Short mmCIF file of C-alpha atoms in Angstrom, two decimals:
data_model
loop_
_atom_site.label_atom_id
_atom_site.label_comp_id
_atom_site.label_asym_id
_atom_site.label_seq_id
_atom_site.Cartn_x
_atom_site.Cartn_y
_atom_site.Cartn_z
CA MET Z 1 15.97 24.44 12.31
CA LYS Z 2 13.16 24.30 9.71
CA ASP Z 3 9.61 24.31 11.13
CA HIS Z 4 8.30 22.84 7.86
CA LEU Z 5 10.47 19.92 6.78
CA ASP Z 6 10.05 18.24 3.39
CA LEU Z 7 12.44 15.83 1.71
CA ALA Z 8 14.23 18.51 -0.31
CA SER Z 9 14.87 20.70 2.74
CA TYR Z 10 15.99 17.66 4.74
CA LYS Z 11 18.57 16.80 2.09
CA GLN Z 12 19.83 20.38 2.19
CA LEU Z 13 20.35 20.09 5.95
CA THR Z 14 22.24 16.81 5.65
CA GLU Z 15 24.59 18.23 3.03
CA GLN Z 16 25.82 20.66 5.67
CA LEU Z 17 26.74 17.76 8.00
CA GLN Z 18 29.03 15.88 5.63
CA PRO Z 19 30.93 13.73 6.26
CA LEU Z 20 28.61 11.51 8.32
CA THR Z 21 29.66 8.73 10.67
CA GLU Z 22 28.82 5.17 9.60
CA SER Z 23 25.77 5.00 11.88
CA GLU Z 24 24.62 8.48 10.80
CA ALA Z 25 24.95 7.49 7.15
CA THR Z 26 22.84 4.37 7.83
CA LEU Z 27 20.19 6.49 9.55
CA ASN Z 28 20.26 9.12 6.81
CA THR Z 29 19.72 6.52 4.09
CA PHE Z 30 16.74 5.09 5.95
CA LEU Z 31 15.23 8.53 6.54
CA ILE Z 32 15.44 9.40 2.85
CA GLU Z 33 13.96 6.07 1.71
CA HIS Z 34 11.07 6.23 4.21
CA PHE Z 35 10.61 9.97 4.52
CA GLY Z 36 6.88 10.00 3.77
CA GLU Z 37 6.01 7.68 6.64
CA LEU Z 38 8.38 9.04 9.31
CA SER Z 39 5.71 11.12 11.07
CA TYR Z 40 4.04 7.83 12.09
CA TYR Z 41 7.21 6.41 13.72
CA GLY Z 42 8.08 6.59 17.37
CA ILE Z 43 11.77 6.88 18.21
CA ILE Z 44 11.92 3.21 19.27
CA ASP Z 45 10.28 2.18 16.00
CA LEU Z 46 12.76 4.28 14.03
CA ALA Z 47 15.74 2.86 15.93
CA GLN Z 48 14.58 -0.71 15.27
CA LYS Z 49 13.77 -0.13 11.60
CA ALA Z 50 16.94 1.83 10.81
CA ARG Z 51 19.06 -0.48 13.02
CA VAL Z 52 20.70 2.33 14.95
CA SER Z 53 20.53 3.35 18.61
CA LYS Z 54 18.19 5.97 20.07
CA ALA Z 55 21.30 7.85 21.14
CA THR Z 56 22.49 7.99 17.52
CA ILE Z 57 19.11 9.39 16.47
CA GLY Z 58 19.20 12.01 19.21
CA ARG Z 59 22.73 13.16 18.37
CA TYR Z 60 21.99 13.23 14.65
CA LEU Z 61 18.83 15.31 15.05
CA ASN Z 62 20.67 17.72 17.33
CA LYS Z 63 23.22 18.21 14.56
CA LEU Z 64 20.33 18.97 12.19
CA GLY Z 65 19.13 21.64 14.60
CA TYR Z 66 16.24 19.87 16.34
CA THR Z 67 15.99 19.79 20.13
CA GLY Z 68 14.70 16.24 20.07
CA TYR Z 69 12.65 13.67 18.22
CA SER Z 70 9.35 15.41 19.08
CA ALA Z 71 10.50 18.64 17.41
CA PHE Z 72 11.61 16.69 14.35
CA LYS Z 73 8.22 14.93 14.08
CA GLN Z 74 6.38 18.22 14.48
CA ALA Z 75 8.25 19.62 11.48
CA LEU Z 76 7.31 16.52 9.50
CA ARG Z 77 3.65 16.91 10.48
CA GLN Z 78 3.64 20.48 9.22
CA ASP Z 79 4.74 19.21 5.83
CA LEU Z 80 1.99 16.57 5.90
CA ILE Z 81 -0.62 19.24 6.60
CA ALA Z 82 0.69 21.34 3.71
CA HIS Z 83 0.53 18.41 1.27
CA ASP Z 84 -2.45 16.47 2.60
CA ILE Z 85 -4.74 14.82 0.06
CA VAL Z 86 -7.85 16.92 -0.58
CA THR Z 87 -10.96 15.36 0.95
CA PRO Z 88 -13.91 14.54 -1.35
CA ILE Z 89 -16.08 17.17 0.36
CA ASP Z 90 -13.45 19.89 -0.18
CA ALA Z 91 -12.92 18.76 -3.77
CA SER Z 92 -16.67 18.84 -4.34
CA LYS Z 93 -16.92 22.39 -3.03
CA ALA Z 94 -14.02 23.47 -5.23
CA LYS Z 95 -15.54 21.86 -8.32
CA SER Z 96 -18.89 23.55 -7.68
CA LEU Z 97 -17.16 26.92 -8.06
CA ILE Z 98 -15.84 26.04 -11.52
CA GLN Z 99 -17.92 27.17 -14.45
CA ASP Z 100 -19.60 24.40 -16.45
CA THR Z 101 -17.60 23.14 -19.41
CA ASP Z 102 -18.31 20.93 -22.38
CA THR Z 103 -19.12 17.37 -21.20
CA LYS Z 104 -17.31 15.66 -24.08
CA GLN Z 105 -14.23 17.78 -23.49
CA GLU Z 106 -14.25 16.98 -19.78
CA ALA Z 107 -14.76 13.25 -20.40
CA PHE Z 108 -11.77 13.04 -22.73
CA ARG Z 109 -9.70 15.14 -20.34
CA TYR Z 110 -10.48 12.63 -17.58
CA ILE Z 111 -9.55 9.69 -19.83
CA ALA Z 112 -6.28 11.42 -20.73
CA ASN Z 113 -5.50 11.86 -17.02
CA VAL Z 114 -6.08 8.15 -16.41
CA THR Z 115 -3.82 7.33 -19.37
CA GLN Z 116 -1.09 9.41 -17.75
CA LEU Z 117 -1.52 7.35 -14.57
CA VAL Z 118 -0.96 4.16 -16.56
CA ASP Z 119 2.19 5.60 -18.12
CA GLN Z 120 3.46 6.73 -14.71
CA PHE Z 121 2.74 3.30 -13.20
CA ALA Z 122 4.62 1.55 -16.01
CA ALA Z 123 7.59 3.91 -15.72
CA ASP Z 124 7.90 3.49 -11.94
CA LEU Z 125 7.16 -0.24 -11.69
CA ASP Z 126 9.89 -2.48 -10.26
CA VAL Z 127 9.07 -5.70 -12.09
CA GLU Z 128 11.65 -7.75 -10.18
CA GLU Z 129 10.11 -6.81 -6.83
CA LEU Z 130 6.62 -7.57 -8.12
CA GLU Z 131 7.86 -10.95 -9.38
CA LYS Z 132 9.18 -11.75 -5.89
CA LEU Z 133 5.78 -10.92 -4.43
CA ALA Z 134 4.11 -13.17 -7.02
CA GLN Z 135 6.45 -16.00 -6.01
CA LEU Z 136 5.53 -15.55 -2.33
CA ILE Z 137 1.83 -15.60 -3.15
CA ALA Z 138 2.17 -18.64 -5.41
CA ASP Z 139 3.93 -20.63 -2.66
CA LYS Z 140 1.16 -22.97 -1.49
CA LYS Z 141 2.85 -23.60 1.87
CA ARG Z 142 1.80 -20.08 2.81
CA THR Z 143 -1.68 -18.78 3.55
CA VAL Z 144 -2.52 -15.51 1.82
CA TYR Z 145 -4.64 -13.01 3.76
CA VAL Z 146 -6.23 -10.00 2.08
CA VAL Z 147 -7.83 -6.91 3.61
CA GLY Z 148 -9.19 -3.61 2.36
CA PRO Z 149 -11.43 -1.02 4.04
CA ALA Z 150 -14.11 1.20 2.47
CA SER Z 151 -13.55 1.73 -1.27
CA SER Z 152 -10.39 -0.40 -1.09
CA ARG Z 153 -12.63 -3.36 -0.24
CA ALA Z 154 -13.43 -3.71 -3.94
CA LEU Z 155 -9.72 -4.22 -4.70
CA ALA Z 156 -9.42 -6.79 -1.90
CA ILE Z 157 -12.49 -8.73 -3.05
CA HIS Z 158 -11.39 -8.72 -6.69
CA PHE Z 159 -7.90 -9.92 -5.80
CA SER Z 160 -8.90 -12.62 -3.30
CA THR Z 161 -11.69 -13.96 -5.54
CA LEU Z 162 -9.53 -14.40 -8.63
CA LEU Z 163 -6.51 -15.61 -6.63
CA LYS Z 164 -8.51 -18.71 -5.64
CA TYR Z 165 -8.30 -19.85 -9.25
CA SER Z 166 -4.52 -20.15 -8.76
CA ARG Z 167 -4.33 -21.46 -5.20
CA SER Z 168 -6.36 -22.36 -2.11
CA GLU Z 169 -5.83 -21.00 1.42
CA VAL Z 170 -6.84 -17.44 0.58
CA VAL Z 171 -8.57 -15.53 3.38
CA LEU Z 172 -10.46 -12.26 2.89
CA LEU Z 173 -10.32 -10.62 6.31
CA PRO Z 174 -13.39 -8.87 7.77
CA LEU Z 175 -13.10 -5.51 9.56
CA ASP Z 176 -15.69 -6.48 12.16
CA LYS Z 177 -13.64 -6.83 15.36
CA GLY Z 178 -16.07 -9.48 16.59
CA GLU Z 179 -15.39 -11.69 13.57
CA LEU Z 180 -11.77 -10.78 12.84
CA PRO Z 181 -9.99 -12.78 15.60
CA LYS Z 182 -11.52 -16.06 14.40
CA THR Z 183 -10.10 -15.53 10.92
CA LEU Z 184 -6.62 -14.86 12.31
CA LEU Z 185 -6.27 -18.20 14.08
CA GLY Z 186 -3.23 -20.19 13.00
CA ILE Z 187 -1.21 -17.49 11.26
CA LYS Z 188 2.27 -18.87 10.56
CA GLU Z 189 5.62 -17.21 10.10
CA GLY Z 190 6.01 -16.58 6.39
CA ASP Z 191 2.29 -16.23 5.63
CA VAL Z 192 1.39 -13.27 3.44
CA LEU Z 193 -0.86 -10.27 4.08
CA ILE Z 194 -1.88 -7.99 1.20
CA ALA Z 195 -3.44 -4.81 2.60
CA PHE Z 196 -5.18 -2.39 0.24
CA SER Z 197 -5.75 1.04 1.75
CA TYR Z 198 -6.36 4.15 -0.34
CA TYR Z 199 -6.48 7.69 0.96
CA ARG Z 200 -7.96 7.33 4.47
CA PHE Z 201 -6.24 4.95 6.83
CA ASN Z 202 -8.29 2.50 8.84
CA PRO Z 203 -7.21 1.80 12.45
CA VAL Z 204 -8.37 -1.83 12.24
CA VAL Z 205 -6.23 -2.42 9.14
CA LEU Z 206 -3.33 -0.76 10.94
CA ASP Z 207 -3.78 -3.20 13.84
CA ILE Z 208 -3.95 -6.09 11.37
CA THR Z 209 -0.65 -5.10 9.74
CA LYS Z 210 0.88 -4.74 13.20
CA TYR Z 211 -0.32 -8.23 14.22
CA PHE Z 212 1.04 -9.86 11.07
CA ASN Z 213 4.34 -8.05 11.60
CA LEU Z 214 4.52 -9.48 15.15
CA LYS Z 215 3.93 -12.95 13.68
CA ASN Z 216 6.84 -12.48 11.25
CA ALA Z 217 4.48 -12.77 8.29
CA HIS Z 218 5.18 -10.90 5.07
CA VAL Z 219 3.16 -7.68 4.86
CA THR Z 220 2.64 -5.84 1.57
CA VAL Z 221 0.68 -2.59 1.53
CA VAL Z 222 -0.92 -1.20 -1.62
CA THR Z 223 -1.84 2.47 -1.25
CA ASN Z 224 -1.81 5.80 -3.07
CA THR Z 225 0.34 7.97 -0.82
CA HIS Z 226 3.84 7.74 0.59
CA SER Z 227 2.65 9.39 3.81
CA ASN Z 228 0.87 6.55 5.57
CA PRO Z 229 1.07 4.76 8.93
CA TYR Z 230 1.48 1.23 7.54
CA GLY Z 231 5.13 1.44 6.53
CA ILE Z 232 6.40 0.70 10.01
CA TYR Z 233 4.79 -2.75 9.89
CA SER Z 234 5.21 -3.62 6.21
CA ASN Z 235 7.92 -5.46 4.30
CA ALA Z 236 6.99 -3.77 1.04
CA GLN Z 237 4.79 -0.95 -0.19
CA TYR Z 238 3.36 -0.15 -3.60
CA VAL Z 239 2.35 3.50 -3.85
CA LEU Z 240 0.13 3.75 -6.91
CA PRO Z 241 -0.69 6.99 -8.74
CA SER Z 242 -4.34 8.03 -8.37
CA ASN Z 243 -4.77 11.77 -8.93
CA VAL Z 244 -6.97 12.49 -11.95
CA ASP Z 245 -8.04 16.01 -10.98
CA SER Z 246 -11.44 14.79 -9.87
CA ILE Z 247 -13.47 14.70 -6.65
CA PHE Z 248 -12.48 11.05 -6.18
CA HIS Z 249 -9.02 9.59 -6.62
CA SER Z 250 -8.89 6.91 -9.29
CA ARG Z 251 -8.61 3.21 -8.38
CA THR Z 252 -7.85 2.33 -12.01
CA ILE Z 253 -4.17 1.65 -11.33
CA GLY Z 254 -5.14 -0.36 -8.25
CA PHE Z 255 -7.11 -2.76 -10.43
CA LEU Z 256 -4.33 -2.79 -13.03
CA PHE Z 257 -1.86 -3.68 -10.26
CA VAL Z 258 -4.15 -6.47 -9.00
CA GLU Z 259 -4.62 -8.01 -12.43
CA LEU Z 260 -0.91 -7.75 -13.29
CA LEU Z 261 -0.05 -9.46 -10.00
CA LEU Z 262 -2.63 -12.19 -10.66
CA PHE Z 263 -1.11 -12.70 -14.12
CA LEU Z 264 2.37 -13.13 -12.62
CA VAL Z 265 1.07 -15.48 -9.91
CA GLN Z 266 -0.58 -17.65 -12.56
CA ARG Z 267 2.73 -17.87 -14.41
CA GLU Z 268 4.45 -18.97 -11.20
CA CYS Z 269 1.88 -21.73 -10.61
CA HIS Z 270 2.91 -23.57 -13.82
CA ASN Z 271 -0.61 -24.98 -14.38
CA ASP Z 272 -0.82 -26.21 -10.77
CA ASP Z 273 -4.07 -24.35 -10.20
CA ASN Z 274 -7.73 -24.74 -9.24
CA PHE Z 275 -9.43 -24.07 -12.57
CA GLU Z 276 -10.72 -27.59 -13.23
CA GLU Z 277 -11.81 -28.17 -9.62
CA LEU Z 278 -13.65 -24.84 -9.51
CA GLU Z 279 -15.33 -25.58 -12.85
CA ASP Z 280 -16.54 -28.92 -11.50
CA LEU Z 281 -17.89 -27.18 -8.40
CA PHE Z 282 -19.67 -24.59 -10.53
CA LYS Z 283 -21.31 -27.38 -12.53
CA PHE Z 284 -22.26 -29.37 -9.43
CA PHE Z 285 -23.99 -26.40 -7.83
CA ASP Z 286 -25.34 -25.13 -11.15
CA VAL Z 287 -23.49 -21.83 -10.80
CA PHE Z 288 -22.70 -19.52 -13.71
CA SER Z 289 -24.40 -21.86 -16.17
CA SER Z 290 -26.03 -20.45 -19.26
CA ILE Z 291 -29.82 -20.17 -19.29
CA ASP Z 292 -31.40 -22.74 -21.51
CA LEU Z 293 -33.98 -20.83 -23.52
CA LYS Z 294 -36.63 -23.07 -25.01
#
């Protein structure tokens, strides 16, 4: 049994068990596809998501060398600790120990790192899946809810604001538990939640994803790490590259993702949008008008 279990070592263990039974093969496929989020699953959650019995999970883990599900999760947690994202305070301390370098050189190095993120995003992007999400969002029979804590709030605001040009019934959810329940009234099966959550995971957002999952709504999570607690309640996840060797992880690809999704939604709307109505409202309330200099 490995005390520190990453995906590569897990695959090595499973190779020793071949051939697998049908149910074991189903479980194995699920574990590989969702490996980064497994430490957040309880055994009941795993059984339901992988569509196998708890007994199958127990027998399979015993074959791998684990005394039970708790021992398996502990090994996963050890891998999480070893590969945890560096906190801004730790990154700041590390940077302070580095000797000063040329500002221009550092600026262009940073830009080059961001360019690599764009290339990585383009290489990994599943356009067909993103198109399906755009179709869901463009469906005006559904209400679209958007949430984002802390720095991810900027992504949520940007997305929900511009989405209103394409369709109505867009709700930006607050994180204030006193206000939140009133905004969740009337959620229907098939409604859509887009949850942005970078780096640190907010317990209120986790509860929101859980609630939408219980309502059989479609939950999409946009984050920057495969190891996150939202996967258990989401229908789809987009894990966006963010590491630019800086104190803060970059949200550049997050905004690129948002604007690409908005572009695809607009295509799906086929000119059935709110542009003219919004323009009339802006004129009526004298919003965003140019200053008449005399």
